[in-house]
GROMACS .gro file of N, CA and C in nm:
model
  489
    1UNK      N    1   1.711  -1.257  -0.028
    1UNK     CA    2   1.678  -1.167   0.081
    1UNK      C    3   1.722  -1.234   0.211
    2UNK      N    4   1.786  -1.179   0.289
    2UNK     CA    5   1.792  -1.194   0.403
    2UNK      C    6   1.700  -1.232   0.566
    3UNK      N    7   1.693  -1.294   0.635
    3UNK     CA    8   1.627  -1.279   0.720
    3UNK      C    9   1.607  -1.144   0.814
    4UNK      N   10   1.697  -1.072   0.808
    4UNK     CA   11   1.706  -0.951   0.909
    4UNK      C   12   1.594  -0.838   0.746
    5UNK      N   13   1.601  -0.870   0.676
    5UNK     CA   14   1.491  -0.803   0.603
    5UNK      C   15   1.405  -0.749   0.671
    6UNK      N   16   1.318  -0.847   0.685
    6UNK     CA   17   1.198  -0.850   0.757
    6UNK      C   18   1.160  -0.715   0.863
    7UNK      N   19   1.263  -0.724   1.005
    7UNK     CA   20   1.300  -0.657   1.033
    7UNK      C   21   1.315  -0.532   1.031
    8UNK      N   22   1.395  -0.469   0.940
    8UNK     CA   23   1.392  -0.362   0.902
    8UNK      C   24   1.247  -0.275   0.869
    9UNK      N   25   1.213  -0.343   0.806
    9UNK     CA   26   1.075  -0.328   0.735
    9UNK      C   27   0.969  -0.298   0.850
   10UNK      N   28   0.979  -0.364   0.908
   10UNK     CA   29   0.891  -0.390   1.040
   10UNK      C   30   0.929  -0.292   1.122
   11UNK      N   31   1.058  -0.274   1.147
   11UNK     CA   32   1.122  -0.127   1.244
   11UNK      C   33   1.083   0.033   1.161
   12UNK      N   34   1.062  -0.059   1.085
   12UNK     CA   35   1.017   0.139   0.966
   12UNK      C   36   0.854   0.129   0.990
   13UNK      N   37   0.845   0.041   1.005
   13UNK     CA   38   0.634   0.032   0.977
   13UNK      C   39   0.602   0.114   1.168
   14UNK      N   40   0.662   0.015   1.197
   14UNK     CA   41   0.648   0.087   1.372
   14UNK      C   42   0.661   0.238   1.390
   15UNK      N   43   0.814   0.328   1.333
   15UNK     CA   44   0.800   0.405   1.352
   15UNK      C   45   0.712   0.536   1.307
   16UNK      N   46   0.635   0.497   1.181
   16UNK     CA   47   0.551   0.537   1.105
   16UNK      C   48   0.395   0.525   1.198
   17UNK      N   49   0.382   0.407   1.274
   17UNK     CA   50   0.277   0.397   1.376
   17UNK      C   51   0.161   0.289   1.266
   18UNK      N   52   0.243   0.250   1.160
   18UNK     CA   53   0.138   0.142   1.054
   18UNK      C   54   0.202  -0.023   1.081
   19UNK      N   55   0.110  -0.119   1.009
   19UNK     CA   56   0.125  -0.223   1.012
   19UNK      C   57   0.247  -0.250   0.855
   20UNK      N   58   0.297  -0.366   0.882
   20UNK     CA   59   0.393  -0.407   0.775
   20UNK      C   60   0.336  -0.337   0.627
   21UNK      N   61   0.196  -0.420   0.618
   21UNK     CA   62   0.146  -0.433   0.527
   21UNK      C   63   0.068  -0.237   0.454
   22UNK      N   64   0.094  -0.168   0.555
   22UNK     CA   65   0.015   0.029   0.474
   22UNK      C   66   0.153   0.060   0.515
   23UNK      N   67   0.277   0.040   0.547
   23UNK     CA   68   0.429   0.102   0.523
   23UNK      C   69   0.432   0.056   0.410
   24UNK      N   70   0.431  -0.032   0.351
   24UNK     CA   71   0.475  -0.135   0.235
   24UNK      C   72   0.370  -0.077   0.105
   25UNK      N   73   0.255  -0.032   0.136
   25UNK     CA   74   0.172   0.033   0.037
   25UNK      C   75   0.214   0.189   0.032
   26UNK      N   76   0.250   0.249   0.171
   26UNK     CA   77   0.258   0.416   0.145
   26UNK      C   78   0.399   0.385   0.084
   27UNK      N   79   0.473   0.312   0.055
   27UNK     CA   80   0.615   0.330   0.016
   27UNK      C   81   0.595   0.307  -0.144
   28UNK      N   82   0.478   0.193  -0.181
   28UNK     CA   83   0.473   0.234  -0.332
   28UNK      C   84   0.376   0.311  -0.421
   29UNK      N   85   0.343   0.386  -0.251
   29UNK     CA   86   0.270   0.531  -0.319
   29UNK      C   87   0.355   0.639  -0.370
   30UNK      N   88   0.487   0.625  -0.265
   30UNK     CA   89   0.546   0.721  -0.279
   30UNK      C   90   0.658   0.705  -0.379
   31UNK      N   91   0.665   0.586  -0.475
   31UNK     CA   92   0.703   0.544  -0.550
   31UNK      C   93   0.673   0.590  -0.663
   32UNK      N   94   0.527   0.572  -0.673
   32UNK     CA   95   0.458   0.648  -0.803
   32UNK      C   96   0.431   0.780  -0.764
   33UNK      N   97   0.481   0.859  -0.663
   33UNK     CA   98   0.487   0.961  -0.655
   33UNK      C   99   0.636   1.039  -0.766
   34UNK      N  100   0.734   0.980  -0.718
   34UNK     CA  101   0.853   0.980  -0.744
   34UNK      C  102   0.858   0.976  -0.947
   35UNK      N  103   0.733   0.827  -0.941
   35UNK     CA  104   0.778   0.860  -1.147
   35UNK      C  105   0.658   0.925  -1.207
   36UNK      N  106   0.550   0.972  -1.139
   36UNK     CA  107   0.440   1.045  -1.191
   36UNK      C  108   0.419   1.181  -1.149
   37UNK      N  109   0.469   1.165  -1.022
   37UNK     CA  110   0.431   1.321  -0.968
   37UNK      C  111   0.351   1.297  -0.831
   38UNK      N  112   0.328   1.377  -0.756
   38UNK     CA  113   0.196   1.386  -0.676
   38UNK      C  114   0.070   1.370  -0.699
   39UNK      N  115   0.013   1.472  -0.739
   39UNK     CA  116  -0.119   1.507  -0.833
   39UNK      C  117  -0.127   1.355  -0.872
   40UNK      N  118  -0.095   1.324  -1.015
   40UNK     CA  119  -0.115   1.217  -1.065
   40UNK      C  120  -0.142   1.068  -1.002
   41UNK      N  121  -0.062   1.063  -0.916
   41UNK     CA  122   0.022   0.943  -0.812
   41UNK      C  123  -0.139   0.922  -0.705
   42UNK      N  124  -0.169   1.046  -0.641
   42UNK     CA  125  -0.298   1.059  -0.608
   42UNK      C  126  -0.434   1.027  -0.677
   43UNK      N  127  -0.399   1.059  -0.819
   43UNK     CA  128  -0.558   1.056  -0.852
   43UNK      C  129  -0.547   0.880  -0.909
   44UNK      N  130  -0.466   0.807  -0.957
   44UNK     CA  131  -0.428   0.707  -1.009
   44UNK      C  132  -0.401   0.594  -0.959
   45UNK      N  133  -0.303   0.621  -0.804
   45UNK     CA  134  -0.236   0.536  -0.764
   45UNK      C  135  -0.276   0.526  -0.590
   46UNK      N  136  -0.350   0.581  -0.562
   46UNK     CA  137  -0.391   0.624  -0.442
   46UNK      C  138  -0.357   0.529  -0.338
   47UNK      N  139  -0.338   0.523  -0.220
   47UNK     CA  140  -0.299   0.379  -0.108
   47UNK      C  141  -0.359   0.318  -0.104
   48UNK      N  142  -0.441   0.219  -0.059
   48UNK     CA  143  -0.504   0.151  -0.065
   48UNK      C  144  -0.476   0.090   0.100
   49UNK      N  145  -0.484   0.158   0.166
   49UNK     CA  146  -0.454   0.091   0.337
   49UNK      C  147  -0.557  -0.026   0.428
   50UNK      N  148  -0.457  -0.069   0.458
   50UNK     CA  149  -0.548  -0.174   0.555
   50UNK      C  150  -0.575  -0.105   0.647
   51UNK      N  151  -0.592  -0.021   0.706
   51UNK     CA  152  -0.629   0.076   0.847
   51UNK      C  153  -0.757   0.150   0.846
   52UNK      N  154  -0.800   0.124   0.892
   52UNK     CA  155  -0.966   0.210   0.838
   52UNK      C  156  -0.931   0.347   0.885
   53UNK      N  157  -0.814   0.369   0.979
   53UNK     CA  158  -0.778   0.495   1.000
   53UNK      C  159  -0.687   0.548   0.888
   54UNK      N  160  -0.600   0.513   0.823
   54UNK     CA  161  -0.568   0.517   0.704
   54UNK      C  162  -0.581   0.540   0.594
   55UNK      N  163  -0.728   0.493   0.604
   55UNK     CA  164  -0.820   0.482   0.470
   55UNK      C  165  -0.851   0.583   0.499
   56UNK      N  166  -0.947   0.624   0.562
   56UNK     CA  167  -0.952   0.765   0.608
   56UNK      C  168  -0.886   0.923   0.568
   57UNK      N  169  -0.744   0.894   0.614
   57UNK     CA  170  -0.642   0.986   0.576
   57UNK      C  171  -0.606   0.988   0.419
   58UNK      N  172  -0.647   0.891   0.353
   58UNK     CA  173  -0.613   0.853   0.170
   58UNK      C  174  -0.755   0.905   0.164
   59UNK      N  175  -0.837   0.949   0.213
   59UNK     CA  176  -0.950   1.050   0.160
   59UNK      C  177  -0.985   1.120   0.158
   60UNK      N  178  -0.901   1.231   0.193
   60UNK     CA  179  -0.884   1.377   0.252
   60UNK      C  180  -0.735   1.416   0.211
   61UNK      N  181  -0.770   1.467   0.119
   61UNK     CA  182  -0.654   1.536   0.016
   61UNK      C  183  -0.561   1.610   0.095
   62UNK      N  184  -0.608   1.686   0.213
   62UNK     CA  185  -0.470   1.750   0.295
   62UNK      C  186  -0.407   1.642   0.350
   63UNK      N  187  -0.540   1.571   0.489
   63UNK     CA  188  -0.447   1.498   0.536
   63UNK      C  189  -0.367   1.366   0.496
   64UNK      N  190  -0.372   1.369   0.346
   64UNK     CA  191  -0.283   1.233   0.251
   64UNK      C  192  -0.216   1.287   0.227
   65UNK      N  193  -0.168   1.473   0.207
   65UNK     CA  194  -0.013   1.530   0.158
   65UNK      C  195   0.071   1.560   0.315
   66UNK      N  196  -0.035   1.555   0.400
   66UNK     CA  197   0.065   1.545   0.534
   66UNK      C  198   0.077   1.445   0.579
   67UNK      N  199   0.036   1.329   0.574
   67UNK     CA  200   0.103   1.200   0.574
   67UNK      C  201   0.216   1.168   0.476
   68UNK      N  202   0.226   1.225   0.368
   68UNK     CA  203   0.309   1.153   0.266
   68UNK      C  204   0.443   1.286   0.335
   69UNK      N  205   0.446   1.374   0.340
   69UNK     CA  206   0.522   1.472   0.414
   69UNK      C  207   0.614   1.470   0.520
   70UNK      N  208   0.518   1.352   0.632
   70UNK     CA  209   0.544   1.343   0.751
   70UNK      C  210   0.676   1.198   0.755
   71UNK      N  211   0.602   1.089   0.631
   71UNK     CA  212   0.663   0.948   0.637
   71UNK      C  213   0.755   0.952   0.542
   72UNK      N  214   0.736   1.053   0.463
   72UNK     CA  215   0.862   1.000   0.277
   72UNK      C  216   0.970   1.013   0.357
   73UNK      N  217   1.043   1.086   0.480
   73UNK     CA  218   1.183   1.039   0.456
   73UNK      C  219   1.187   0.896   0.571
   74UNK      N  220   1.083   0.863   0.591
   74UNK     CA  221   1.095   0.705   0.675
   74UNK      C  222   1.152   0.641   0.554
   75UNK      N  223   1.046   0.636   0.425
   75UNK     CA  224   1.029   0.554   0.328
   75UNK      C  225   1.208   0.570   0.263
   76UNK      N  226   1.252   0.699   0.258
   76UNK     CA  227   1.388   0.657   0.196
   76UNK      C  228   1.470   0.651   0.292
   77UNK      N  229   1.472   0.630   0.421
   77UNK     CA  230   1.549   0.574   0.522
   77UNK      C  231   1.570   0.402   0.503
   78UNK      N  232   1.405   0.369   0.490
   78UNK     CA  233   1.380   0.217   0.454
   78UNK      C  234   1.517   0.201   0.341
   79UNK      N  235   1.474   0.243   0.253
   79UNK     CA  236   1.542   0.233   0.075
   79UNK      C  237   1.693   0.182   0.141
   80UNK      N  238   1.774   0.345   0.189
   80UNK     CA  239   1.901   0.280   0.225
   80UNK      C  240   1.899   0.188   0.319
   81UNK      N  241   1.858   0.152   0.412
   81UNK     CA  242   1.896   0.053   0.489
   81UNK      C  243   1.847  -0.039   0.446
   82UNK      N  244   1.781  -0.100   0.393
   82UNK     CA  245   1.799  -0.226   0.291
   82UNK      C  246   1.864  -0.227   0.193
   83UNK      N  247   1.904  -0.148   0.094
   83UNK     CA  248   1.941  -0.170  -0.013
   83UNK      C  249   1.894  -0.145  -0.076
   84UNK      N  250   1.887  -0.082  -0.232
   84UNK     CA  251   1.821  -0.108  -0.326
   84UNK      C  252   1.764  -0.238  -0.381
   85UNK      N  253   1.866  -0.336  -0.404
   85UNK     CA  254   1.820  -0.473  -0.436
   85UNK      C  255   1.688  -0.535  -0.330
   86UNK      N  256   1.727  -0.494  -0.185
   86UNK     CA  257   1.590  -0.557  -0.091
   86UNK      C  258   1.499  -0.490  -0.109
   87UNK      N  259   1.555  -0.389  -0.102
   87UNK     CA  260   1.380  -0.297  -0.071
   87UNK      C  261   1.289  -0.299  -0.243
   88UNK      N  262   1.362  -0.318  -0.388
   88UNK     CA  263   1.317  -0.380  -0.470
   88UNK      C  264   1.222  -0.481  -0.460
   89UNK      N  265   1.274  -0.567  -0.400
   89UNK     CA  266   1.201  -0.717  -0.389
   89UNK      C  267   1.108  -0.726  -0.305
   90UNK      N  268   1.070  -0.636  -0.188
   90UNK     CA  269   0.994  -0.569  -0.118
   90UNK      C  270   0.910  -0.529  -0.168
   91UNK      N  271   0.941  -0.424  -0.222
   91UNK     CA  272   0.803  -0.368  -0.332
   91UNK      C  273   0.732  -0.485  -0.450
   92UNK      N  274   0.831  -0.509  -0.504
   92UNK     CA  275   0.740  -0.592  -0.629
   92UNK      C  276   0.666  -0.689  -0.516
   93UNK      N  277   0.758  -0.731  -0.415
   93UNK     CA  278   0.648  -0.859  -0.343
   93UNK      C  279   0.541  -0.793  -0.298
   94UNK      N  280   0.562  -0.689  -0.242
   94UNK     CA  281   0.373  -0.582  -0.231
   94UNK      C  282   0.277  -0.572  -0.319
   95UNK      N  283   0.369  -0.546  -0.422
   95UNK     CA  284   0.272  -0.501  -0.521
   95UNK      C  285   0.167  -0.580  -0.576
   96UNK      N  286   0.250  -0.761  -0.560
   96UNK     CA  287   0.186  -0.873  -0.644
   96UNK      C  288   0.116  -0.871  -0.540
   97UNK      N  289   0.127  -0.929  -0.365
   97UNK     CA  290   0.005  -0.949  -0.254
   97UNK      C  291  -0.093  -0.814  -0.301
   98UNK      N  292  -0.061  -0.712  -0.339
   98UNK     CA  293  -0.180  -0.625  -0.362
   98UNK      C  294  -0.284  -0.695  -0.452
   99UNK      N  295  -0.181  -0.665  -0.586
   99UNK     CA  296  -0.269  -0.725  -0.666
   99UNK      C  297  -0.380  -0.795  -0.630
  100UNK      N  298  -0.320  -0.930  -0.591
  100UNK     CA  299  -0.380  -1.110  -0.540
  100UNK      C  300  -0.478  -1.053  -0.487
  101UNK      N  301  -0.475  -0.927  -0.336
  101UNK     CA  302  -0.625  -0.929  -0.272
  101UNK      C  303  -0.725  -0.828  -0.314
  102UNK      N  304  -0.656  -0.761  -0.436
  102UNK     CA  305  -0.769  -0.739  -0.520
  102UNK      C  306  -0.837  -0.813  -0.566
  103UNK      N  307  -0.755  -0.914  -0.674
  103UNK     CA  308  -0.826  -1.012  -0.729
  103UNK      C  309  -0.902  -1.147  -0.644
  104UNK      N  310  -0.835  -1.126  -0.552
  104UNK     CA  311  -0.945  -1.266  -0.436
  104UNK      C  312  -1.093  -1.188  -0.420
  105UNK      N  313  -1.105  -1.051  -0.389
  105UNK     CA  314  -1.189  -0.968  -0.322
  105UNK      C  315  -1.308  -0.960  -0.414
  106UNK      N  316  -1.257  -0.946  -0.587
  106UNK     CA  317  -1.402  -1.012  -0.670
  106UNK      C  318  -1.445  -1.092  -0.640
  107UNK      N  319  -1.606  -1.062  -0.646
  107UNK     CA  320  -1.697  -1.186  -0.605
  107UNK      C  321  -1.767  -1.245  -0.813
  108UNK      N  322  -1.726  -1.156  -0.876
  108UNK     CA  323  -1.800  -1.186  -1.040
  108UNK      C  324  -1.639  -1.235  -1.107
  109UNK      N  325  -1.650  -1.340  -1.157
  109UNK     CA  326  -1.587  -1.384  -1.295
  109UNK      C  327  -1.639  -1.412  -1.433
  110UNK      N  328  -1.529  -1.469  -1.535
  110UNK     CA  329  -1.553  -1.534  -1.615
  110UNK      C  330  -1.451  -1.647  -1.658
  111UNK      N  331  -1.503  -1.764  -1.651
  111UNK     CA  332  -1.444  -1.849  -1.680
  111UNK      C  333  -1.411  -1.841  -1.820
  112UNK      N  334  -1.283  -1.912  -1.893
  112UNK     CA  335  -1.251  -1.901  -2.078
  112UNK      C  336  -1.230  -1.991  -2.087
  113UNK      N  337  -1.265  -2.033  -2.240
  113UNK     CA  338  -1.227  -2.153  -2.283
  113UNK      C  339  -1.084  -2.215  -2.251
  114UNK      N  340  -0.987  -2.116  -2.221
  114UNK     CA  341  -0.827  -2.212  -2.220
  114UNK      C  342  -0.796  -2.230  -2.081
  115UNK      N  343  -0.954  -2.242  -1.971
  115UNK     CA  344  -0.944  -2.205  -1.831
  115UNK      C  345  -0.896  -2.100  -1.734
  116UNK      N  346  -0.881  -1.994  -1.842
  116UNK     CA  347  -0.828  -1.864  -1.746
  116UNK      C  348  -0.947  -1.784  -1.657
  117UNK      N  349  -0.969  -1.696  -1.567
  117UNK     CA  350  -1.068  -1.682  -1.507
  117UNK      C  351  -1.002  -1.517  -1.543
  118UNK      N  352  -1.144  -1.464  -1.558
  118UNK     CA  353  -1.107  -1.261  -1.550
  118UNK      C  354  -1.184  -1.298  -1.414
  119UNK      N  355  -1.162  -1.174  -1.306
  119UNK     CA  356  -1.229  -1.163  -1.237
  119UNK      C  357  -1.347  -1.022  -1.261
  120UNK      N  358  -1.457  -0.964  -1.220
  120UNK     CA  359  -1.476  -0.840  -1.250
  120UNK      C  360  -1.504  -0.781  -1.111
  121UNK      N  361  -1.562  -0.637  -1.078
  121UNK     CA  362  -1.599  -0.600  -0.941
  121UNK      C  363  -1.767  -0.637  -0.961
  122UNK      N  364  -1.822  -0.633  -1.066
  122UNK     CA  365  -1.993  -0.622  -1.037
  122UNK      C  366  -2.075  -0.731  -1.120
  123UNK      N  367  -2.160  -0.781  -1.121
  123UNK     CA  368  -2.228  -0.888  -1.201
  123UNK      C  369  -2.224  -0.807  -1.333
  124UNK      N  370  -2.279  -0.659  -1.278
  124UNK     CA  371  -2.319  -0.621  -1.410
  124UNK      C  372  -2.190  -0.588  -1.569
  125UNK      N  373  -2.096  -0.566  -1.468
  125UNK     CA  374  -1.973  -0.570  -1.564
  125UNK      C  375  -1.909  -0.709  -1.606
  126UNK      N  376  -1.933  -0.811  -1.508
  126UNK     CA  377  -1.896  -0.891  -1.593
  126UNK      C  378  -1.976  -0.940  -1.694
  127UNK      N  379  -2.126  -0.957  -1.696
  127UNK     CA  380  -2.216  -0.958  -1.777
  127UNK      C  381  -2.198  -0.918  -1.908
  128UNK      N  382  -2.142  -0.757  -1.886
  128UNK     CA  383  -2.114  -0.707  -2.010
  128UNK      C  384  -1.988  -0.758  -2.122
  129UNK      N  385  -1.918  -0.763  -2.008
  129UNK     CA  386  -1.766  -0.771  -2.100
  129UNK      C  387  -1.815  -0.953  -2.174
  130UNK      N  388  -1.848  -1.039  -2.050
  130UNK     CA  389  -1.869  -1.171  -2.150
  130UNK      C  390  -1.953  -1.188  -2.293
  131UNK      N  391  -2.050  -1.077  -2.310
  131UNK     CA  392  -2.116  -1.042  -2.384
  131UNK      C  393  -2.035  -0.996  -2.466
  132UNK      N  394  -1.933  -0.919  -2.501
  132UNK     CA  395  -1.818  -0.833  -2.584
  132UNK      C  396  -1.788  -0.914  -2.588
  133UNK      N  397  -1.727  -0.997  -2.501
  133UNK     CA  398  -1.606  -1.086  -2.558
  133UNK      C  399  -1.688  -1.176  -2.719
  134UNK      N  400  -1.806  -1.222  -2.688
  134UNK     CA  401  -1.846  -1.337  -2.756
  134UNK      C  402  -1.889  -1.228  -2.900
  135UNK      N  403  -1.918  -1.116  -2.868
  135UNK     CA  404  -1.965  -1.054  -2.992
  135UNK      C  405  -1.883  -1.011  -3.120
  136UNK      N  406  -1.709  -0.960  -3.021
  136UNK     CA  407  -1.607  -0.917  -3.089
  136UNK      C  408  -1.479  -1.051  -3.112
  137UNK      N  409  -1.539  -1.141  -3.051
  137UNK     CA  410  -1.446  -1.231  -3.091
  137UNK      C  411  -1.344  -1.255  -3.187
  138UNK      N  412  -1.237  -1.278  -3.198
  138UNK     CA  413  -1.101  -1.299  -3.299
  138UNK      C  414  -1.041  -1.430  -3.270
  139UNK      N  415  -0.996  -1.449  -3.377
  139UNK     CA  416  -0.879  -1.589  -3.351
  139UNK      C  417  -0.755  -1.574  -3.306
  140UNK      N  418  -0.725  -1.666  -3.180
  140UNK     CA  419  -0.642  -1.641  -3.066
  140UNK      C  420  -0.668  -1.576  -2.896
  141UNK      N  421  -0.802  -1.483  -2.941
  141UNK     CA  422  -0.827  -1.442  -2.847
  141UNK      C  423  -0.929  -1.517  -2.733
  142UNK      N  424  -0.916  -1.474  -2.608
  142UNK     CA  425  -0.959  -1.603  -2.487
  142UNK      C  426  -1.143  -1.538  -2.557
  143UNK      N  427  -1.210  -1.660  -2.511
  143UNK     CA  428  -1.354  -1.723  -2.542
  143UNK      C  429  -1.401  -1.703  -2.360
  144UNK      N  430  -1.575  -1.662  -2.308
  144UNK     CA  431  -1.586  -1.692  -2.236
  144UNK      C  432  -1.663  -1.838  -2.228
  145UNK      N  433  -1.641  -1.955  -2.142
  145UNK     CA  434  -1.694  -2.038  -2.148
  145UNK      C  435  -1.840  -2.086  -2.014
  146UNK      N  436  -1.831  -1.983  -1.911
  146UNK     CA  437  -1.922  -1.994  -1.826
  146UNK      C  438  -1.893  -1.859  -1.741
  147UNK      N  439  -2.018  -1.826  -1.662
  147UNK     CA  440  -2.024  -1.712  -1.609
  147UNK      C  441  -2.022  -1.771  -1.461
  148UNK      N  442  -1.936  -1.644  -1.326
  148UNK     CA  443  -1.870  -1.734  -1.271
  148UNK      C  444  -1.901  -1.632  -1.102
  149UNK      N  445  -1.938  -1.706  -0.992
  149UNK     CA  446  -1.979  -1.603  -0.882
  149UNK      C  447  -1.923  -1.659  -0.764
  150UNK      N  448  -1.904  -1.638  -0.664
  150UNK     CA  449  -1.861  -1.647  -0.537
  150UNK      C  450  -1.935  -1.581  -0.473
  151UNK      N  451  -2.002  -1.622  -0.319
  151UNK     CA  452  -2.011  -1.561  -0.200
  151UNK      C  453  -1.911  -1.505  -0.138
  152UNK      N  454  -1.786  -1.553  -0.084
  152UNK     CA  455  -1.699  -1.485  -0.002
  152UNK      C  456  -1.579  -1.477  -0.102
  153UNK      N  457  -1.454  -1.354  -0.048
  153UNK     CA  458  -1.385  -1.355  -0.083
  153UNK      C  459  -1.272  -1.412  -0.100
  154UNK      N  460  -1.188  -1.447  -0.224
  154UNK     CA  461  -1.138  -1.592  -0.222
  154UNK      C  462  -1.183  -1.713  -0.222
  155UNK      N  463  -1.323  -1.740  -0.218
  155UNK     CA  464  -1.384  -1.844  -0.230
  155UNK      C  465  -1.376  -1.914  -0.340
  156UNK      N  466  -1.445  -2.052  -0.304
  156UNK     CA  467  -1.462  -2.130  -0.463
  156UNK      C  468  -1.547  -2.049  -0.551
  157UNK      N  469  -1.537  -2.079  -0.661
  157UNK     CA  470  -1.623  -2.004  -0.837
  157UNK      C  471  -1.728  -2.120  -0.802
  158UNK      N  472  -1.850  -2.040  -0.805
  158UNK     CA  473  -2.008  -2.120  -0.918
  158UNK      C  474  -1.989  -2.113  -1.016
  159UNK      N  475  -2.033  -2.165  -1.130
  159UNK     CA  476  -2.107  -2.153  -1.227
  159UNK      C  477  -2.236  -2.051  -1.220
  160UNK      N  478  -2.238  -1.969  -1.304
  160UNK     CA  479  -2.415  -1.916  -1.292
  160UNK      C  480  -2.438  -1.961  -1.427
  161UNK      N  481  -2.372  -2.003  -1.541
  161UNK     CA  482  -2.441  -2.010  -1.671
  161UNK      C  483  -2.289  -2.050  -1.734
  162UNK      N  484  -2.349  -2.169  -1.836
  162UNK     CA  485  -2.238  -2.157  -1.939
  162UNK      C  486  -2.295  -2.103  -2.089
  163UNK      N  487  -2.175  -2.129  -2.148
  163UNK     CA  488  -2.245  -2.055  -2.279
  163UNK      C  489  -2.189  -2.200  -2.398
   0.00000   0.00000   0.00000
């Protein structure tokens, strides 16, 4: 990727009136718009914006088809003027920072025996699943080895219990 990348990206987020980071999400909304449909893309894939004004608009079913209305041809303006190959690498790199601050944003884990951590959203689900895990157990499959909590997001793991 280029340095003038950046750029671009940033000149499309502006004219849209969003930050790098909800251009870069409405573009792989409108992505899974493109291989699912609307409808679907909505009920499944919904934005996930850093803008509390944003968020907002992703909760109100009109005004999220007149946003997506107003910006999709920003979003394939973006496309050609990067490239396919950049604006590729763009997306997947969104997609994974998405991911990541999902997964920082759990405050419940579970630690496994081969040190992998699940994260969950609620005590009570992770509770459960460590409980499944140990009940349905198979050979090969990850073991939980301690139950696992944080105060803040991204923070260090407690221990609440091993097993």
């Amino acid at each position: 990727m280029t340095n003038t990348q950046p750029d671009i990206t940033d000149k499309y987020a502006a004219q849209a009136g969003m930050s790098r980071y909800d251009f870069l999400e409405f573009e792989a909304f409108a992505s899974k718009v493109d291989r699912e449909g609307y409808s679907y893309a909505v009920e499944n894939y919904g934005p996930e914006f850093e803008s509390e004004a944003l968020r907002r608009t992703a909760d109100d079913s009109q005004a999220l088809r007149a946003l997506y209305r107003q910006h999709r041809p920003l979003v394939d303006a973006w496309w050609a003027e990067a490239g396919a190959a950049v604006a590729c690498d763009l997306h997947n790199a969104h997609v994974d920072e998405a991911r990541q601050r999902k997964e920082d944003a759990r405050l419940w884990g579970i630690s496994c025996t081969d040190g992998y951590v699940i994260t969950c959203d609620t005590q009570e689900y992770r509770d459960h699943w460590a409980a499944d895990m140990r009940e349905t157990h198979r050979e090969g499959w990850r073991m939980p080895a301690a139950l696992l909590s944080r105060t803040v997001p991204g923070g260090e793991w407690t221990e609440d219990s091993r097993f």
